[in-house]
CSV table of N, CA and C in Angstrom, one decimal:
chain,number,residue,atom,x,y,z
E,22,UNK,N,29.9,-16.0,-119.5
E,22,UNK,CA,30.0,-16.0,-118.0
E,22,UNK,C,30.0,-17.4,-117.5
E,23,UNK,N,30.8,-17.4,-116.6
E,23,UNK,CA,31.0,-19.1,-116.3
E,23,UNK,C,30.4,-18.6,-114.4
E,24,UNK,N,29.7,-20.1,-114.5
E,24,UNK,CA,28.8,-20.6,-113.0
E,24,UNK,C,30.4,-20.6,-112.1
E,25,UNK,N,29.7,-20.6,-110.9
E,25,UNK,CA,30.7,-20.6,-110.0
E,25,UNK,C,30.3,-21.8,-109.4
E,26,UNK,N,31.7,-22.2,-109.5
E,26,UNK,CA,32.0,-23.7,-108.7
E,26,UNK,C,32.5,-23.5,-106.8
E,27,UNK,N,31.7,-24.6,-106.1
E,27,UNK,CA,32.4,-24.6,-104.8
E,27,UNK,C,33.2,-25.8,-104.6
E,28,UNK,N,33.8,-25.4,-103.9
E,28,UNK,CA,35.5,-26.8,-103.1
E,28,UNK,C,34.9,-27.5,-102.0
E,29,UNK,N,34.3,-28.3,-101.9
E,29,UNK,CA,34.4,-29.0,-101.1
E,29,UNK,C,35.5,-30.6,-100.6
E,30,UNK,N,35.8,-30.0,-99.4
E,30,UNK,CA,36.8,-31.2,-99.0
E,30,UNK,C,36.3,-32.4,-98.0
E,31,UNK,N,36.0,-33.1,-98.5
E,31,UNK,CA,34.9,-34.0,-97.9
E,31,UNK,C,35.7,-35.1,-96.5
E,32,UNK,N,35.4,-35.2,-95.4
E,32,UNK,CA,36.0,-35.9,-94.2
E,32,UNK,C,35.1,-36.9,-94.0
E,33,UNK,N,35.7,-38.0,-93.5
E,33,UNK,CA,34.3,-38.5,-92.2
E,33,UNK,C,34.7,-38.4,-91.4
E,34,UNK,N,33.8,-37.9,-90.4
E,34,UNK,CA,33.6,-37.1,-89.3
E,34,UNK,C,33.8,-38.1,-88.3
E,35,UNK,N,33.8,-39.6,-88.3
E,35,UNK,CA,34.2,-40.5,-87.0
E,35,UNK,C,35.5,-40.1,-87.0
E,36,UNK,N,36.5,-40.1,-88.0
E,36,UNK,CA,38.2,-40.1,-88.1
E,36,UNK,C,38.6,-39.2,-88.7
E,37,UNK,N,38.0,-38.1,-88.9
E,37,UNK,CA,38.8,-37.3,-89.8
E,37,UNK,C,39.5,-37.4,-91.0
E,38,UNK,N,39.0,-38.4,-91.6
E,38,UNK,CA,39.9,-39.2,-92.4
E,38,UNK,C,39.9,-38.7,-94.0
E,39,UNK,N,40.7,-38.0,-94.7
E,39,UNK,CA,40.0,-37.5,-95.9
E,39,UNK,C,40.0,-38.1,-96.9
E,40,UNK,N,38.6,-38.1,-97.5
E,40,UNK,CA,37.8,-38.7,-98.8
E,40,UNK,C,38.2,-38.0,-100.3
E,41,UNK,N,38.4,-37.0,-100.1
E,41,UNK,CA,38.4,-36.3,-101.5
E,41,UNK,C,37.9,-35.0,-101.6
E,42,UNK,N,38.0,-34.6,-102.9
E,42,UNK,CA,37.7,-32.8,-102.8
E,42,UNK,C,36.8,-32.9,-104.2
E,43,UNK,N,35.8,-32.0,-104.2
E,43,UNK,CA,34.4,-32.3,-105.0
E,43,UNK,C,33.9,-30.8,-105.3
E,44,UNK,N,33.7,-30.7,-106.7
E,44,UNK,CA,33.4,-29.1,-107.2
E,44,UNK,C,31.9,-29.3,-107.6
E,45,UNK,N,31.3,-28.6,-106.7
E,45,UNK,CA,29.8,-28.4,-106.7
E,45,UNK,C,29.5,-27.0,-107.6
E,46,UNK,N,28.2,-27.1,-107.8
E,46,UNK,CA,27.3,-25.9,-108.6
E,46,UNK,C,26.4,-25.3,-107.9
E,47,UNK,N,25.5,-24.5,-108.4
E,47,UNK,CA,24.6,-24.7,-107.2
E,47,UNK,C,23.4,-25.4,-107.7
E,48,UNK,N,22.5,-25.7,-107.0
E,48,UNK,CA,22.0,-25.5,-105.4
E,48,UNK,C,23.1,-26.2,-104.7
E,49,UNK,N,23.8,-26.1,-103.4
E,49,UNK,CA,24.5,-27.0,-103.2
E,49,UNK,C,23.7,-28.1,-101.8
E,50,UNK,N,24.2,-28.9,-101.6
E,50,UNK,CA,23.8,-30.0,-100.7
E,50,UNK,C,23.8,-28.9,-99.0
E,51,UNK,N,22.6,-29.8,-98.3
E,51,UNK,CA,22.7,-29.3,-97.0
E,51,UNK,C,22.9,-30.5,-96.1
E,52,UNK,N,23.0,-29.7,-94.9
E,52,UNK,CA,23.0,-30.8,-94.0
E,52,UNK,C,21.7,-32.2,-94.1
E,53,UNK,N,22.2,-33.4,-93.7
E,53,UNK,CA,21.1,-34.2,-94.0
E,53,UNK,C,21.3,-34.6,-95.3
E,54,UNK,N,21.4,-33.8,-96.5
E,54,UNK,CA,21.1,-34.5,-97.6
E,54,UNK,C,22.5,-36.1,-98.2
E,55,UNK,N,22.3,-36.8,-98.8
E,55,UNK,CA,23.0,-37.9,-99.3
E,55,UNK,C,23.6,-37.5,-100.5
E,56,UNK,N,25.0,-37.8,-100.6
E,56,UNK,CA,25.1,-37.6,-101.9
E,56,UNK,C,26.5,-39.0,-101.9
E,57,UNK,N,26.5,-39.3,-103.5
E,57,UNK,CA,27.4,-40.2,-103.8
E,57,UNK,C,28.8,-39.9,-104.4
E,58,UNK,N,29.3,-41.2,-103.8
E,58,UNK,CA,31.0,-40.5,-104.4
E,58,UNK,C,31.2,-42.0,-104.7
E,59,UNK,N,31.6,-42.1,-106.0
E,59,UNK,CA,31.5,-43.7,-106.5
E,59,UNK,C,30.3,-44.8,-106.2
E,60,UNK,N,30.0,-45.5,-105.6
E,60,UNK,CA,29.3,-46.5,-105.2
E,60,UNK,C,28.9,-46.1,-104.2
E,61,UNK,N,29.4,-45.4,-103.2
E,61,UNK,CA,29.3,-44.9,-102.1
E,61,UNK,C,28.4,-43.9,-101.7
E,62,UNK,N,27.1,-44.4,-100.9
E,62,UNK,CA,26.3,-42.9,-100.1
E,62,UNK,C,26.9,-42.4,-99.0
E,63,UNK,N,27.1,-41.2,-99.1
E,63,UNK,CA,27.5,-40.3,-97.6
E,63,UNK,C,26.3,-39.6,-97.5
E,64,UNK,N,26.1,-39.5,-95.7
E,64,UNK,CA,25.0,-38.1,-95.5
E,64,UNK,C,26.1,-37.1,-94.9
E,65,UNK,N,25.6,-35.7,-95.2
E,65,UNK,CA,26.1,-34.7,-94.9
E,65,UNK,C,25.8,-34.8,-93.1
E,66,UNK,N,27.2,-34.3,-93.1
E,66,UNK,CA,26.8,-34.3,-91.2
E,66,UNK,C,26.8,-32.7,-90.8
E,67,UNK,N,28.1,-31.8,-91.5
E,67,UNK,CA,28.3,-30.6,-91.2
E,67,UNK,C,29.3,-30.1,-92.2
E,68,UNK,N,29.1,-28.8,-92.3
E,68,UNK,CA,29.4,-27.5,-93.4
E,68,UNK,C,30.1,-27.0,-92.2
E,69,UNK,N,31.7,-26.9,-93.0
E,69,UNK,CA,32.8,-25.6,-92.4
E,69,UNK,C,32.0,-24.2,-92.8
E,70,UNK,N,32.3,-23.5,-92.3
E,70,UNK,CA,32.1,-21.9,-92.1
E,70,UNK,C,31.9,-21.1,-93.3
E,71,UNK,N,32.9,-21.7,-94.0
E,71,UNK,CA,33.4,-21.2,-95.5
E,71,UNK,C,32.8,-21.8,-96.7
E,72,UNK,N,31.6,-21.8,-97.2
E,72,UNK,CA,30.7,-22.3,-98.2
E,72,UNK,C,31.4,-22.6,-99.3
E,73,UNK,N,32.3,-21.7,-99.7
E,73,UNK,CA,33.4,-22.0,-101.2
E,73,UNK,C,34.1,-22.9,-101.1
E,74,UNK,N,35.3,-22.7,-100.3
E,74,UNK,CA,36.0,-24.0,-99.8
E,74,UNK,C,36.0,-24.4,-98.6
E,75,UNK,N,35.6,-25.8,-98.1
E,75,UNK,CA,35.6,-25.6,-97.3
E,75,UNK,C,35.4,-27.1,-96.9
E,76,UNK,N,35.6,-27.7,-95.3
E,76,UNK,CA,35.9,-29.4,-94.9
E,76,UNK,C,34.6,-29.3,-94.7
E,77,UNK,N,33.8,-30.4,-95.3
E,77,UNK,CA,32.4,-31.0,-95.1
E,77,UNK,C,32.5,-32.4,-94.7
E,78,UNK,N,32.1,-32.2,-93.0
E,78,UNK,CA,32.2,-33.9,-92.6
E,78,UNK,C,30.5,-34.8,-92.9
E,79,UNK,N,31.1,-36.4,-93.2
E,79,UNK,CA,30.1,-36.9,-93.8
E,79,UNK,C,30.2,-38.1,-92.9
E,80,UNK,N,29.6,-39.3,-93.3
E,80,UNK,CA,29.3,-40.2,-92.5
E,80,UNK,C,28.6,-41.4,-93.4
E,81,UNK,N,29.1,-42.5,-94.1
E,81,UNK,CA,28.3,-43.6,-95.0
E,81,UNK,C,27.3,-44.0,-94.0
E,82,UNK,N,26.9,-44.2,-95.7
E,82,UNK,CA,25.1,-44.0,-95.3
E,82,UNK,C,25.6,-46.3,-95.5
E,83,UNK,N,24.9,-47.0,-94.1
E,83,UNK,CA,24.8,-48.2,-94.1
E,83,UNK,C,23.8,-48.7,-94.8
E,84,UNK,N,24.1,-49.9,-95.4
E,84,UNK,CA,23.2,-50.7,-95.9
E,84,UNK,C,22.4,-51.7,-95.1
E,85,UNK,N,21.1,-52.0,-95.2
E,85,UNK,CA,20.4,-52.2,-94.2
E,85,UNK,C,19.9,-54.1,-94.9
């Protein structure tokens, strides 16, 4: 039995500008949480409708 994988198509949400598409397991990320994509922190801003596949806008996390 194989885990089920989700699609996520990841945006930033200032420009809509797309980042890439990322196959999650579960637990999956919520709003708020940080996750990385290369070198890069994004926080979750918002989850499309559709949990499986679906546009997840994000926002880099700045360095302070």
């Amino acid at each position: 039995m194989t885990k089920q994988q989700h699609r996520w198509n990841l945006r930033l949400k200032s420009s809509n500008v797309y980042l890439g598409t990322v196959y999650l397991g579960d637990p999956l990320p919520e709003v708020e949480d940080v996750i990385m994509i290369g070198d890069k922190k994004y926080t979750i801003l918002e989850l499309g409708s559709n949990r499986d596949a679906s546009d997840v806008f994000v926002e880099e996390v700045k360095k302070k």
